[in-house]
Coordinates of C-alpha atoms and ligand atoms in Angstrom, one line a residue:
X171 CA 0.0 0.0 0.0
X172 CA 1.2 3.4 -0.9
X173 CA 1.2 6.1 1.5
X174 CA 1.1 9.7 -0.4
X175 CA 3.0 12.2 0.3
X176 CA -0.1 14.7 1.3
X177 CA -3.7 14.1 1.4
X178 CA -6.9 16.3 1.9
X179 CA -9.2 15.8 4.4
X180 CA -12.8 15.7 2.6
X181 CA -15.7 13.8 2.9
X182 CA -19.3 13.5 2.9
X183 CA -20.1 16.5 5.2
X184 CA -18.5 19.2 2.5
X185 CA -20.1 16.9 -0.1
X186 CA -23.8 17.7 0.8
X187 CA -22.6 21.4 1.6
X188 CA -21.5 22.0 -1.9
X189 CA -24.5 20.0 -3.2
X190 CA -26.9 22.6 -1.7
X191 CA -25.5 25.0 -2.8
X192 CA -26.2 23.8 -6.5
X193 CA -29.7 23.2 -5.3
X194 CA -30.2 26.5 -4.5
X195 CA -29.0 27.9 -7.5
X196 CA -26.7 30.9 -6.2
X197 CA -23.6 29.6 -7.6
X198 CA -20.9 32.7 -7.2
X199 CA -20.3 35.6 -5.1
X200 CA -23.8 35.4 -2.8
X201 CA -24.7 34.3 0.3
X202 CA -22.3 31.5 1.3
X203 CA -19.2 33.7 -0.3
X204 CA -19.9 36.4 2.6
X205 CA -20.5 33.9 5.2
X206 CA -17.2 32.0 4.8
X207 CA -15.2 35.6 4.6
X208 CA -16.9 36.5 8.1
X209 CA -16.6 33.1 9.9
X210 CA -13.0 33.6 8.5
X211 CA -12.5 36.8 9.4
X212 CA -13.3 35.8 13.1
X213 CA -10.8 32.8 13.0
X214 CA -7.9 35.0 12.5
X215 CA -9.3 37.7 14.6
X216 CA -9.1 40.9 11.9
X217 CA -12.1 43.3 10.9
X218 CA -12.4 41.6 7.5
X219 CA -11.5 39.4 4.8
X220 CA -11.9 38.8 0.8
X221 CA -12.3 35.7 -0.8
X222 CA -10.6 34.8 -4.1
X223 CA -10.1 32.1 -6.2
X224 CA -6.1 31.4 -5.1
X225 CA -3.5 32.1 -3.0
X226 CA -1.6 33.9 -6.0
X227 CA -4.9 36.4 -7.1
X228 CA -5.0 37.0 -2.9
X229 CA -0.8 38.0 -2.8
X230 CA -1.9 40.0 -6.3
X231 CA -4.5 41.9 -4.8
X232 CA -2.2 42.5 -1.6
X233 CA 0.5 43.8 -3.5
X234 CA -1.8 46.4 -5.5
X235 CA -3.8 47.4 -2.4
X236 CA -0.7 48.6 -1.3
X237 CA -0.3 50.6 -4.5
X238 CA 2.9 48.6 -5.3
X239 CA 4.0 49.2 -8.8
X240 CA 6.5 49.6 -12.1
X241 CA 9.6 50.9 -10.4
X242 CA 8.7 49.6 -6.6
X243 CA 10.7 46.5 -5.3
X244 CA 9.2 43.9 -2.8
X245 CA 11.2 41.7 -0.5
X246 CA 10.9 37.8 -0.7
X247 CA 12.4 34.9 1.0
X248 CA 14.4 32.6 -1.7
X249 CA 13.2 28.6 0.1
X250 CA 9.3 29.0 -1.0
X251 CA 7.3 28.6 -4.0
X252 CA 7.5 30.3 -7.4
X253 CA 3.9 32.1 -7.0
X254 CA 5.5 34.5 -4.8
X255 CA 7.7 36.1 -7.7
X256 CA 4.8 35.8 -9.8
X257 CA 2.4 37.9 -7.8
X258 CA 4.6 40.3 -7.4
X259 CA 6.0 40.7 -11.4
X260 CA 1.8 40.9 -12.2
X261 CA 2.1 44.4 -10.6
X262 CA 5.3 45.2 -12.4
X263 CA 7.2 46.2 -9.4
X264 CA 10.7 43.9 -9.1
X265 CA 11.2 41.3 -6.4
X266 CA 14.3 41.4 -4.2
X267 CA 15.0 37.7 -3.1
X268 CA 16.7 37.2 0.4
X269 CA 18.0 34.3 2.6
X270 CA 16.2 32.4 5.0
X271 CA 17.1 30.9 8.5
X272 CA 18.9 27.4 9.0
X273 CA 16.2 26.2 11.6
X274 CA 12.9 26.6 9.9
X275 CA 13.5 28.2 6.5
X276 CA 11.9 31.3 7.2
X277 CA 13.1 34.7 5.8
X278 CA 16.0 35.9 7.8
X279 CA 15.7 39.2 9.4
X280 CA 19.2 40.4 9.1
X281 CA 19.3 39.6 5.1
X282 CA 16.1 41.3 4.8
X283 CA 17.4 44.7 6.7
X284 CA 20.2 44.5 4.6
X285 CA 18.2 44.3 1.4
X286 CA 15.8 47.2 2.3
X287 CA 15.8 50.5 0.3
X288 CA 14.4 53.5 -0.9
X289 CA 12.7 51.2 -3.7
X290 CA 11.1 48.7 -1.1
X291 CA 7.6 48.9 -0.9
X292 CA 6.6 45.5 0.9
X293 CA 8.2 42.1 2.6
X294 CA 6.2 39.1 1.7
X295 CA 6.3 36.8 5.1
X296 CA 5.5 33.1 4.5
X297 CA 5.3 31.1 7.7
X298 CA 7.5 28.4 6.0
X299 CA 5.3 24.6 6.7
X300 CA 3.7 26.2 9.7
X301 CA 6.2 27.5 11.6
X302 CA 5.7 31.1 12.2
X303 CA 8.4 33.4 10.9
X304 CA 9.7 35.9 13.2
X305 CA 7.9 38.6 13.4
X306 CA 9.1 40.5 15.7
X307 CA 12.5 41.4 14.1
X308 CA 10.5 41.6 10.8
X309 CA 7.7 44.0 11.8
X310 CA 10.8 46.2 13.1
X311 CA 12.1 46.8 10.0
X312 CA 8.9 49.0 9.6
X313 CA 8.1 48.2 6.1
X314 CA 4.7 46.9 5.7
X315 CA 4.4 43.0 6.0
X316 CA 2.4 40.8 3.7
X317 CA 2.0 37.6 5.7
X318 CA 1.9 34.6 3.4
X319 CA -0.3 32.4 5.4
X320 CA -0.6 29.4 2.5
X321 CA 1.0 26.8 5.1
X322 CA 0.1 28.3 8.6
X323 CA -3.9 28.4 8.8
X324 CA -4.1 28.4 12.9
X325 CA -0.2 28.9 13.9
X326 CA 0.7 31.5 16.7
X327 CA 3.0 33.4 17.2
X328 CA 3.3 35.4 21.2
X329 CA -0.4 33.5 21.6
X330 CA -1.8 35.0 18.5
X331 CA -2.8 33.4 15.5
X332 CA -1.0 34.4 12.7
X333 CA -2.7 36.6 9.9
X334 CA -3.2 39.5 11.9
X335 CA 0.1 40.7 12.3
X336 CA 1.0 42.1 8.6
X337 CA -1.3 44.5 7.0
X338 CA -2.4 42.5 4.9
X339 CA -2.3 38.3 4.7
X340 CA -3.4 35.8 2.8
X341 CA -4.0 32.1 2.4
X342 CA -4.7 29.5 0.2
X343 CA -6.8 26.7 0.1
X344 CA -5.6 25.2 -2.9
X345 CA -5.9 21.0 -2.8
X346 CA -2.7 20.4 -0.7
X347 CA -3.0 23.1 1.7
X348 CA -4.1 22.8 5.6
X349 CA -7.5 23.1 4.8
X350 CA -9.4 23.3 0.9
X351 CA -11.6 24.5 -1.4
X352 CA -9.6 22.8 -4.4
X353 CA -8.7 26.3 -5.6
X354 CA -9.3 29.5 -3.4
X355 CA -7.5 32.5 -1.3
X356 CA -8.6 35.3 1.3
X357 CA -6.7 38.7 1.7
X358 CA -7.7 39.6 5.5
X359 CA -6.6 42.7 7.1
X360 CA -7.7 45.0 10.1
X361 CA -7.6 48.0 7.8
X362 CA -11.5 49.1 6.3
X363 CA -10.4 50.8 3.5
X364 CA -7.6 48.3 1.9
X365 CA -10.3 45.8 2.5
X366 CA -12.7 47.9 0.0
X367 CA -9.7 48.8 -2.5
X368 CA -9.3 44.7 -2.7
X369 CA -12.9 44.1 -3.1
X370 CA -13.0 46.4 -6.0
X371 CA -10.4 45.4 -7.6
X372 CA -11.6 41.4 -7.3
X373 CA -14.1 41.9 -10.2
X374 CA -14.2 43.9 -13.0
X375 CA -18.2 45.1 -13.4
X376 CA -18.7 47.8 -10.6
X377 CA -16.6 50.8 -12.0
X378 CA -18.0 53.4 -14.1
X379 CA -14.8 54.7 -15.9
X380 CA -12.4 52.1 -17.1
X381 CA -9.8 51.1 -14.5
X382 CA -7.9 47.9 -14.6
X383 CA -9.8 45.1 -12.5
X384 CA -9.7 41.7 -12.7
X385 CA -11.8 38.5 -12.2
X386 CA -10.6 36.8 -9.1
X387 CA -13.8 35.9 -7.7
X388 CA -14.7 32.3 -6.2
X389 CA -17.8 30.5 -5.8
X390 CA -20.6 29.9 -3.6
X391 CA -19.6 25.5 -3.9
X392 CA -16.0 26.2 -2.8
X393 CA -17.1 29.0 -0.3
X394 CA -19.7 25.7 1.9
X395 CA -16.8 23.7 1.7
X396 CA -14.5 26.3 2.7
X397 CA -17.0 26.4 6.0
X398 CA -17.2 22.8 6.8
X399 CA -13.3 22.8 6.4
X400 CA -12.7 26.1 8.9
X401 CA -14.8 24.1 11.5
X402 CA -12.5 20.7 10.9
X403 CA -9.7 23.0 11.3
X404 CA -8.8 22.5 15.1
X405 CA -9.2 18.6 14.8
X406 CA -7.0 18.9 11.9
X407 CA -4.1 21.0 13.2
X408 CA -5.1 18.7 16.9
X409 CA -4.2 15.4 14.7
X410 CA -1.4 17.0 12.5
X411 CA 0.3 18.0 15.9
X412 CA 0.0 14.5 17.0
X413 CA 1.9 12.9 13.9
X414 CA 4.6 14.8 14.1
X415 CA 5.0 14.3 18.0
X416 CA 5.1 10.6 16.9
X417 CA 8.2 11.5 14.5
X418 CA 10.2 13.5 17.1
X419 CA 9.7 10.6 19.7
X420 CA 10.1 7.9 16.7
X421 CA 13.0 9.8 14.9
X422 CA 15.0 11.1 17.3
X423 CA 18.1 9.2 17.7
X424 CA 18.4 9.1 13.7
X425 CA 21.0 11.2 12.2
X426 CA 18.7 13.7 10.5
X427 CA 17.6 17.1 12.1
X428 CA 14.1 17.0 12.8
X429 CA 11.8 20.7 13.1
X430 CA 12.1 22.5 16.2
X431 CA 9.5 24.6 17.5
X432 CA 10.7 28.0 18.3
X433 CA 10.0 29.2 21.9
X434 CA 6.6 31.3 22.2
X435 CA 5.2 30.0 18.8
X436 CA 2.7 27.4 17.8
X437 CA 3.1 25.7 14.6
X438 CA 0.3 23.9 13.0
X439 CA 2.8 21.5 10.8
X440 CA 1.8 21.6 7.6
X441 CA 4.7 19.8 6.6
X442 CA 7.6 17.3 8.8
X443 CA 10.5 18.8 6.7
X444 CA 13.6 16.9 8.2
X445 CA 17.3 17.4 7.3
X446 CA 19.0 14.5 6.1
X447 CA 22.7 14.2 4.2
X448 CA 21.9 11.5 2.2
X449 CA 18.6 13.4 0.9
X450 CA 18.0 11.6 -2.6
X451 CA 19.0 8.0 -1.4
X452 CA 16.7 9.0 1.5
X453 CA 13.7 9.5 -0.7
X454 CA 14.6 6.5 -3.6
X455 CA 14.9 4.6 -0.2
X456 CA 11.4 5.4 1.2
X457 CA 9.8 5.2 -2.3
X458 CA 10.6 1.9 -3.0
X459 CA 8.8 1.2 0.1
X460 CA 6.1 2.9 -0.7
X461 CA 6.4 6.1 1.4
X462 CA 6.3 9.5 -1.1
X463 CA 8.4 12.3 0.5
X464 CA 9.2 15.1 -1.6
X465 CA 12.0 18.7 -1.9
X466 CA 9.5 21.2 -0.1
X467 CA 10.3 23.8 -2.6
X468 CA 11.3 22.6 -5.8
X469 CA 13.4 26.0 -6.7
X470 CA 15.0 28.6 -4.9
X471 CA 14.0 31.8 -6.0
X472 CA 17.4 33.1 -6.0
X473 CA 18.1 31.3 -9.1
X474 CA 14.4 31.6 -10.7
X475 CA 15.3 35.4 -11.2
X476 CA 19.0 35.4 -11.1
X477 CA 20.2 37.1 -7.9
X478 CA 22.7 36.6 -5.7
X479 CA 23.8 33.5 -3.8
X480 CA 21.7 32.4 -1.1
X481 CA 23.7 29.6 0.7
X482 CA 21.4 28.9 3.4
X483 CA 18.4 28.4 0.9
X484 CA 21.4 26.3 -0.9
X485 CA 22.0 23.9 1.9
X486 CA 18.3 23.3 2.6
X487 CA 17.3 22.3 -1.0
X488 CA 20.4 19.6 -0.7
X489 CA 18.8 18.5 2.6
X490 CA 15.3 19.3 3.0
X491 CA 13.0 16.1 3.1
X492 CA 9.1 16.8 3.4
X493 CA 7.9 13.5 4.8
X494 CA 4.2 12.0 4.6
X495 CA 1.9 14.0 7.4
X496 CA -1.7 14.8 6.7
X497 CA -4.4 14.7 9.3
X498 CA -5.7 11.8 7.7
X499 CA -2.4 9.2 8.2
X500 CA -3.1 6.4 10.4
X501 CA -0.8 5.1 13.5
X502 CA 0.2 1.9 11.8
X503 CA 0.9 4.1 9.0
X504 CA 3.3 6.8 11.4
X505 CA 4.4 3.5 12.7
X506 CA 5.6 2.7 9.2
X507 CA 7.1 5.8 8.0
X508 CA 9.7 5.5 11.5
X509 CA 10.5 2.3 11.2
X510 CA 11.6 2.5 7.3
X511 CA 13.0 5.6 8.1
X512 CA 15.2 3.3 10.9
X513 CA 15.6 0.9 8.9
X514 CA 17.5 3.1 6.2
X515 CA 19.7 4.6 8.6
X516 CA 20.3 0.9 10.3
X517 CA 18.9 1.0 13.3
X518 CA 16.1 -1.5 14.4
Ligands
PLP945 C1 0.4 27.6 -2.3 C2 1.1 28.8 -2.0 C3 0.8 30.0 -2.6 C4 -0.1 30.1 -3.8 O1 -1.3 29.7 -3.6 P1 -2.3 29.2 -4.8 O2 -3.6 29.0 -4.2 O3 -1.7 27.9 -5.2 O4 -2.2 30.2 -5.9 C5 1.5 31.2 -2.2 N1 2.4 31.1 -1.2 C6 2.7 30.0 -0.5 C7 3.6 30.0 0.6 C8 2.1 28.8 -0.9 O5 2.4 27.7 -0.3

């Protein structure tokens, strides 16, 4: 029996959900579109929040409801995924890519001070696999923070969930993320009037002289199932916290660095990223067992666009290992990721 890599947790309850809302006919942008934005807004604890149809149209919509531009430059961490660069080359401003931290791969405080200038309109902040970047040192800097919330739906940071620390944050609920809609995004913020600007620019029919707009709207189907999944959320996050206490007990005398949890932070792990020298006879190893692991970024951003070197970023994509956890994985199955995990490195 295989055992995936990742896995969404989806059933019969968001089944009948999405199914009445085909019954009832109101398919986009009505009643179960606003409900989901305020039960969401309440989750993170912010004034408000707009739902889109992905995590890239929410970071676009961030980016311009910050006015960012041709000629401005955003901040970026290099260990994350490509959608990041894209968002921000949409608005035609230019992306500055920086190095992250050994222990979790989040952007690194002291590379992004030293990459701030006049140019630098906004830092995009993703809470790399869960683990809450630190924001402290980041908010700081006192350029506005974009918090990229795609992996950390329900992670704190100082007791507060995280979302409601940037100006403006968004998630994704695309099919592999903590919790989904198959495709989707929200842009929250505490700030009324961004909130409006990012509405307006979400669909193109409500101005009266031309302006560019786009059609990032979602749909009243993905909106129910986005409700059923918000409420799962705790047991999710409850069950993903107890896999990966099973690893650390499991895994800790192997010679692989396992995720730490940083002091006065909660991560929700949305991924069990260890550190292993032997990285692609690690995952051959596993595969041929059945167990899919995978690179949790599959290119630095450093070399997507070209900048300079990034040698932490370097050493994590020859290291990183993203092993099977998903609320869904059995015990026996845990019980068979450590013991093949043992068995590669010998020990019984
Ligand atoms: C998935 C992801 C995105 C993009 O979200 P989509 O819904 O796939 O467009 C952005 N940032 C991070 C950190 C992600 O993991």
């Amino acid at each position: 029996m295989i055992i995936p890599h990742s896995r969404p947790m989806v059933g019969a309850v968001e089944a009948r959900a999405v199914a009445s809302v085909i019954g009832s006919s109101l398919l986009a942008q009505s009643e179960k579109v606003m409900e989901f934005e305020r039960m969401f807004a309440e989750f993170i604890g912010v004034k408000g929040a707009v739902a889109v149809n992905s995590g890239t149209a929410a970071l676009h919509l961030a980016l311009l409801g910050l006015g960012i531009g041709r000629g401005d430059e955003v901040i970026v961490p290099s260990f994350v995924c490509t959608a990041l660069v894209n968002a921000v080359r949409y608005t035609g401003a230019d992306v500055r890519v920086v190095d992250v931290v050994e222990q979790d791969g989040n952007i690194s405080p002291e590379a992004t001070a030293g990459a701030i200038n006049k140019k630098t309109k906004a830092i995009i902040v993703p809470h790399m696999f869960g683990y809450p970047a630190d924001l402290r040192d980041l908010l700081a800097l006192g350029v506005p923070i974009i918090e990229d919330c795609a992996h950390s739906v329900g992670a704190k940071y100082a007791s507060r969930i995280v979302g409601s620390f940037g100006i403006l944050s968004v998630f994704s609920f695309y099919a592999t993320k903590m919790m989904t809609t198959g495709e989707g995004g929200m842009v929250v913020s505490n700030n009324v009037n961004l909130l409006k600007k990012i509405k307006g620019l979400r669909e193109y029919d409500n101005n009266k002289r031309y302006a560019l707009r786009y059609n990032y709207k979602t749909t009243d189907f993905q909106a129910a199932m986005g409700i059923v999944q918000l409420r799962k959320l705790p047991d999710m996050i409850l069950k993903r916290k107890r896999i990966a206490s099973l690893y650390n007990k499991g895994l800790e005398d192997c010679p692989i660095s396992l995720p730490l949890e940083t002091k006065g932070t909660s991560p929700v792990y949305y991924r069990y990223v260890i550190k292993s020298r032997r990285k692609n006879a690690f995952i051959d190893y596993l595969r041929q067992r059945g167990i899919c692991c995978a690179s949790p970024v599959f290119i630095p951003l450093h070399k997507y666009v070209n900048q300079d070197r990034c040698p932490v970023t370097e050493r994590l994509m020859r290291e990183a290992v993203s092993i099977p956890i998903y609320p869904s994985l059995k015990r026996s199955q845990v019980n068979i990721v450590i013991d093949t995990i043992r068995g590669f490195y010998g020990r019984s």
